[in-house]
Short mmCIF file of C-alpha atoms in Angstrom, two decimals:
data_model
loop_
_atom_site.label_atom_id
_atom_site.label_comp_id
_atom_site.label_asym_id
_atom_site.label_seq_id
_atom_site.Cartn_x
_atom_site.Cartn_y
_atom_site.Cartn_z
CA MET A 1 -0.26 27.11 -16.56
CA THR A 2 -0.64 27.50 -20.34
CA ASP A 3 1.71 26.74 -23.20
CA GLU A 4 2.90 29.20 -25.85
CA GLN A 5 -0.23 28.65 -27.96
CA GLY A 6 -2.51 29.62 -25.11
CA PHE A 7 -3.83 26.13 -24.44
CA GLN A 8 -3.85 24.62 -20.99
CA LYS A 9 -1.37 21.78 -20.63
CA PRO A 10 -3.19 18.44 -20.40
CA THR A 11 -3.15 17.02 -16.89
CA PRO A 12 -4.66 13.56 -16.51
CA GLY A 13 -7.46 13.45 -13.96
CA PHE A 14 -8.17 10.74 -11.42
CA ALA A 15 -10.50 8.83 -13.75
CA THR A 16 -8.02 8.98 -16.63
CA ILE A 17 -5.26 7.61 -14.42
CA ALA A 18 -7.54 4.83 -13.15
CA VAL A 19 -8.53 3.77 -16.67
CA HIS A 20 -5.22 4.06 -18.52
CA THR A 21 -2.26 3.70 -16.16
CA GLY A 22 -0.51 0.38 -16.55
CA HIS A 23 -2.22 -0.32 -19.86
CA ASN A 24 0.12 -0.66 -22.82
CA PRO A 25 -1.67 -1.81 -25.99
CA ASP A 26 1.52 -1.43 -28.04
CA LYS A 27 3.18 -4.05 -25.85
CA TRP A 28 0.09 -6.28 -26.00
CA ASN A 29 -0.31 -6.52 -29.80
CA GLY A 30 -2.87 -3.72 -29.73
CA ALA A 31 -5.10 -5.22 -27.04
CA VAL A 32 -6.97 -2.43 -25.24
CA ALA A 33 -7.82 -4.62 -22.24
CA PRO A 34 -4.89 -6.26 -20.43
CA PRO A 35 -4.48 -9.84 -21.69
CA VAL A 36 -4.62 -12.67 -19.17
CA VAL A 37 -1.18 -14.24 -18.77
CA MET A 38 -1.58 -17.56 -16.97
CA SER A 39 1.99 -18.80 -17.31
CA THR A 40 3.81 -19.53 -14.07
CA MET A 41 7.24 -19.64 -15.74
CA TYR A 42 8.92 -17.58 -18.47
CA LYS A 43 11.43 -18.46 -21.16
CA GLN A 44 14.88 -17.11 -20.40
CA ALA A 45 17.46 -15.86 -22.85
CA PRO A 46 21.04 -17.21 -22.59
CA GLU A 47 22.29 -13.82 -21.43
CA GLY A 48 19.71 -13.53 -18.63
CA HIS A 49 16.03 -13.01 -17.93
CA LYS A 50 14.03 -10.21 -19.54
CA GLY A 51 11.96 -9.19 -16.53
CA TYR A 52 9.80 -12.14 -15.54
CA VAL A 53 11.05 -15.44 -14.17
CA TYR A 54 8.35 -17.00 -11.99
CA SER A 55 4.82 -15.70 -11.47
CA ARG A 56 5.07 -15.74 -7.67
CA SER A 57 7.86 -13.17 -7.91
CA ALA A 58 6.20 -10.99 -10.54
CA ASN A 59 3.71 -11.27 -13.37
CA PRO A 60 2.21 -8.86 -15.92
CA MET A 61 -1.26 -8.77 -14.32
CA ARG A 62 0.02 -7.87 -10.89
CA ASP A 63 2.45 -5.31 -12.28
CA THR A 64 -0.37 -3.63 -14.23
CA LEU A 65 -2.49 -3.30 -11.09
CA GLN A 66 0.41 -2.15 -8.92
CA GLU A 67 1.41 0.51 -11.44
CA CYS A 68 -2.16 1.85 -11.45
CA LEU A 69 -2.37 1.91 -7.64
CA ALA A 70 0.91 3.79 -7.37
CA ALA A 71 -0.18 6.36 -9.95
CA LEU A 72 -3.53 6.97 -8.24
CA GLU A 73 -1.70 7.65 -4.99
CA GLY A 74 0.92 9.85 -6.66
CA ALA A 75 3.53 7.35 -5.45
CA LYS A 76 6.51 5.49 -6.88
CA TYR A 77 5.79 1.97 -5.66
CA ALA A 78 2.80 -0.25 -4.90
CA PHE A 79 2.66 -3.83 -3.70
CA THR A 80 -0.45 -5.99 -3.63
CA PHE A 81 -1.13 -8.80 -1.17
CA ALA A 82 -3.64 -11.59 -0.66
CA SER A 83 -5.73 -9.45 1.71
CA GLY A 84 -5.63 -6.35 3.88
CA GLN A 85 -4.34 -8.57 6.67
CA GLY A 86 -1.68 -9.85 4.28
CA ALA A 87 -0.61 -6.26 3.67
CA THR A 88 -0.57 -5.53 7.41
CA THR A 89 1.45 -8.68 8.13
CA SER A 90 3.95 -7.81 5.40
CA ILE A 91 4.35 -4.19 6.52
CA THR A 92 4.90 -5.15 10.16
CA SER A 93 7.48 -7.69 8.93
CA LEU A 94 9.72 -4.66 8.39
CA LEU A 95 10.16 -4.64 12.17
CA SER A 96 12.75 -6.67 14.07
CA LYS A 97 13.02 -8.23 17.49
CA GLY A 98 13.36 -5.49 20.10
CA ASP A 99 11.51 -2.86 18.05
CA HIS A 100 8.47 -0.98 19.34
CA LEU A 101 5.29 -0.34 17.34
CA LEU A 102 2.88 2.39 18.43
CA SER A 103 -0.69 2.09 17.12
CA ILE A 104 -3.84 4.13 17.35
CA ASP A 105 -6.05 2.51 19.97
CA ASP A 106 -9.15 2.54 17.74
CA VAL A 107 -7.45 0.46 15.06
CA TYR A 108 -9.35 -2.08 12.93
CA GLY A 109 -10.09 -5.28 14.86
CA GLY A 110 -8.10 -7.59 12.59
CA THR A 111 -5.08 -5.31 12.84
CA SER A 112 -5.43 -5.11 16.62
CA ARG A 113 -5.56 -8.90 16.87
CA LEU A 114 -2.40 -9.29 14.80
CA MET A 115 -0.56 -6.72 16.89
CA ARG A 116 -1.71 -8.08 20.24
CA GLU A 117 -1.40 -11.81 19.59
CA ASN A 118 1.26 -12.22 16.89
CA LEU A 119 3.87 -9.47 17.02
CA PRO A 120 4.84 -9.98 20.70
CA ARG A 121 5.69 -13.60 19.85
CA HIS A 122 8.37 -12.22 17.53
CA GLY A 123 9.85 -9.96 20.19
CA ILE A 124 8.11 -6.79 19.00
CA ASP A 125 6.69 -4.51 21.68
CA VAL A 126 3.29 -2.98 20.86
CA THR A 127 1.54 -0.04 22.53
CA PHE A 128 -1.92 1.35 21.79
CA THR A 129 -2.82 4.96 22.56
CA ASP A 130 -5.26 7.72 21.61
CA ILE A 131 -3.21 9.22 18.81
CA THR A 132 -5.80 11.97 18.27
CA ASP A 133 -4.27 13.50 21.44
CA LEU A 134 -0.80 14.69 20.42
CA ASN A 135 0.39 14.82 24.03
CA LYS A 136 -0.49 11.14 24.49
CA LEU A 137 1.18 10.35 21.17
CA GLU A 138 4.43 12.06 22.09
CA ASN A 139 4.49 10.46 25.54
CA ALA A 140 3.95 7.01 24.04
CA ILE A 141 6.88 7.19 21.61
CA GLN A 142 9.85 5.27 22.98
CA ASP A 143 13.54 5.21 22.13
CA ASN A 144 13.01 1.95 20.22
CA THR A 145 9.83 3.02 18.41
CA LYS A 146 10.33 2.11 14.75
CA MET A 147 6.77 2.31 13.42
CA VAL A 148 3.61 4.30 14.16
CA TRP A 149 0.37 2.84 12.80
CA LEU A 150 -2.45 5.24 12.00
CA GLU A 151 -5.92 4.63 10.63
CA THR A 152 -8.17 7.49 9.59
CA PRO A 153 -11.09 7.31 9.52
CA THR A 154 -11.02 4.16 11.62
CA ASN A 155 -13.09 1.05 10.95
CA PRO A 156 -15.84 1.05 12.17
CA ASN A 157 -15.93 4.04 14.55
CA CYS A 158 -14.72 6.62 11.99
CA THR A 159 -12.27 8.28 14.38
CA VAL A 160 -10.36 10.95 12.44
CA VAL A 161 -6.66 11.74 12.87
CA ASP A 162 -5.00 15.05 11.96
CA LEU A 163 -2.44 13.53 9.62
CA ALA A 164 -0.27 16.60 9.10
CA ALA A 165 0.11 17.34 12.81
CA THR A 166 0.53 13.68 13.76
CA VAL A 167 3.19 12.90 11.16
CA GLN A 168 5.08 16.05 12.10
CA ALA A 169 5.04 15.08 15.78
CA VAL A 170 6.31 11.58 14.99
CA LYS A 171 9.07 12.67 12.63
CA LYS A 172 10.44 15.07 15.23
CA ARG A 173 11.31 12.02 17.32
CA GLY A 174 13.49 10.30 14.76
CA ASP A 175 13.47 7.97 11.78
CA ILE A 176 10.13 6.31 12.48
CA ILE A 177 8.04 4.71 9.74
CA VAL A 178 4.52 6.14 9.66
CA VAL A 179 1.88 3.82 8.22
CA VAL A 180 -1.64 5.02 7.42
CA ASP A 181 -4.53 2.64 6.81
CA ASN A 182 -6.44 4.64 4.20
CA THR A 183 -9.06 1.99 3.46
CA PHE A 184 -12.13 4.08 4.21
CA LEU A 185 -11.29 7.29 2.29
CA THR A 186 -9.09 5.84 -0.49
CA CYS A 187 -6.69 7.97 -2.51
CA TYR A 188 -9.65 9.71 -4.16
CA LEU A 189 -10.34 11.68 -0.97
CA GLN A 190 -7.07 11.47 0.99
CA ARG A 191 -3.42 11.00 0.10
CA PRO A 192 -1.44 10.31 3.28
CA LEU A 193 1.91 10.43 1.47
CA ASP A 194 1.26 14.12 0.79
CA PHE A 195 1.19 14.64 4.57
CA GLY A 196 4.53 12.94 5.07
CA ALA A 197 3.44 9.35 5.77
CA ASP A 198 5.83 6.63 4.63
CA ILE A 199 3.41 3.83 3.73
CA VAL A 200 -0.26 3.86 2.79
CA MET A 201 -2.00 0.57 3.52
CA TYR A 202 -5.26 -0.62 1.95
CA SER A 203 -7.77 -3.36 2.28
CA LEU A 204 -8.64 -3.23 -1.42
CA THR A 205 -11.54 -5.53 -0.62
CA LYS A 206 -13.68 -2.60 0.42
CA TYR A 207 -14.09 0.71 -1.42
CA MET A 208 -11.24 0.33 -3.91
CA ASN A 209 -12.90 -2.82 -5.25
CA GLY A 210 -16.44 -1.79 -4.44
CA HIS A 211 -18.21 -4.97 -5.56
CA SER A 212 -17.75 -7.30 -2.56
CA ASP A 213 -16.21 -10.02 -4.70
CA VAL A 214 -12.44 -9.59 -4.31
CA VAL A 215 -10.21 -9.96 -1.26
CA MET A 216 -6.89 -8.11 -1.60
CA GLY A 217 -4.63 -5.63 0.16
CA ALA A 218 -1.93 -3.16 -0.85
CA ALA A 219 0.94 -1.02 0.39
CA VAL A 220 1.83 2.17 -1.50
CA LEU A 221 4.96 4.24 -0.88
CA ASN A 222 7.79 6.40 -2.21
CA SER A 223 10.86 5.13 -0.34
CA GLN A 224 13.08 2.91 -2.45
CA GLU A 225 14.71 1.51 0.70
CA ILE A 226 11.37 0.35 2.11
CA ALA A 227 10.20 -0.80 -1.33
CA ASP A 228 13.23 -3.07 -1.72
CA LYS A 229 12.43 -4.71 1.63
CA LEU A 230 8.71 -5.10 0.88
CA ARG A 231 9.47 -6.61 -2.51
CA ILE A 232 11.47 -9.38 -0.83
CA ILE A 233 8.75 -9.88 1.80
CA GLN A 234 6.07 -10.07 -0.90
CA LYS A 235 8.09 -12.64 -2.82
CA CYS A 236 9.22 -14.80 0.11
CA LYS A 237 6.02 -14.87 2.15
CA TYR A 238 3.79 -15.41 -0.88
CA CYS A 239 1.28 -12.91 0.41
CA ASN A 240 0.32 -11.97 -3.16
CA LYS A 241 -2.91 -12.77 -4.95
CA THR A 242 -3.73 -14.83 -8.01
CA ILE A 243 -3.39 -13.52 -11.54
CA GLU A 244 -7.16 -13.65 -12.08
CA THR A 245 -7.83 -11.60 -8.94
CA SER A 246 -5.34 -8.93 -9.99
CA LEU A 247 -7.07 -8.65 -13.35
CA GLY A 248 -10.52 -8.54 -11.74
CA LEU A 249 -9.64 -5.77 -9.31
CA GLY A 250 -7.90 -3.79 -12.01
CA SER A 251 -11.09 -3.68 -14.08
CA LYS A 252 -13.14 -2.63 -11.04
CA ILE A 253 -10.85 0.28 -10.15
CA GLU A 254 -11.63 1.71 -13.57
CA THR A 255 -15.28 2.09 -12.57
#
């Protein structure tokens, strides 16, 4: 689309979003690179806090990274965690005793271990099936299924799931949260939210970081209801990463 002068309206590309989103030099006394804020506590005004209270709950470095991740995904919210496993643990903490989780059978080994050995101890039923077969998927969904866990391509076998068809099949069965581990393709090549998924999960350690020197995970989403729950989980479980790591990963995403 063009404006009245005949010029194409500027639309920021992927690289522009990666470099600039979350950066606010005007707020940082003109600093082009995000300043390192090491403080764990923040001065409070008599009438109430101005946004930050304690660095475990929120801090400028983490917020800058999360804002960038959300923008790259075309999403409203992003939450970072100490690792991909930290993200997985936090996302599955949305489930309650008596709930059922259905996962792709070719899921990442660390995820499989968590689901097989940890979740049942909390009263969560877990089933693995070949989700690439829609008939098997539909037959595996139960009345108490609250979450379906997808991974495409899978690590390490690179099994590919038809996201559009799979999400549609799941959503026909009720209000079920669909999670997609998008670690291998990243938001540069695949945006699961555009196919109707509820949460996109990342091990940022791998391609999003790209330098084999940072361990971190993330969950990206649009639902305010789920975001409010994840924010509490992130704060209470202390699954977040250090300020320095947030800054380091943020600079790597730019490249």
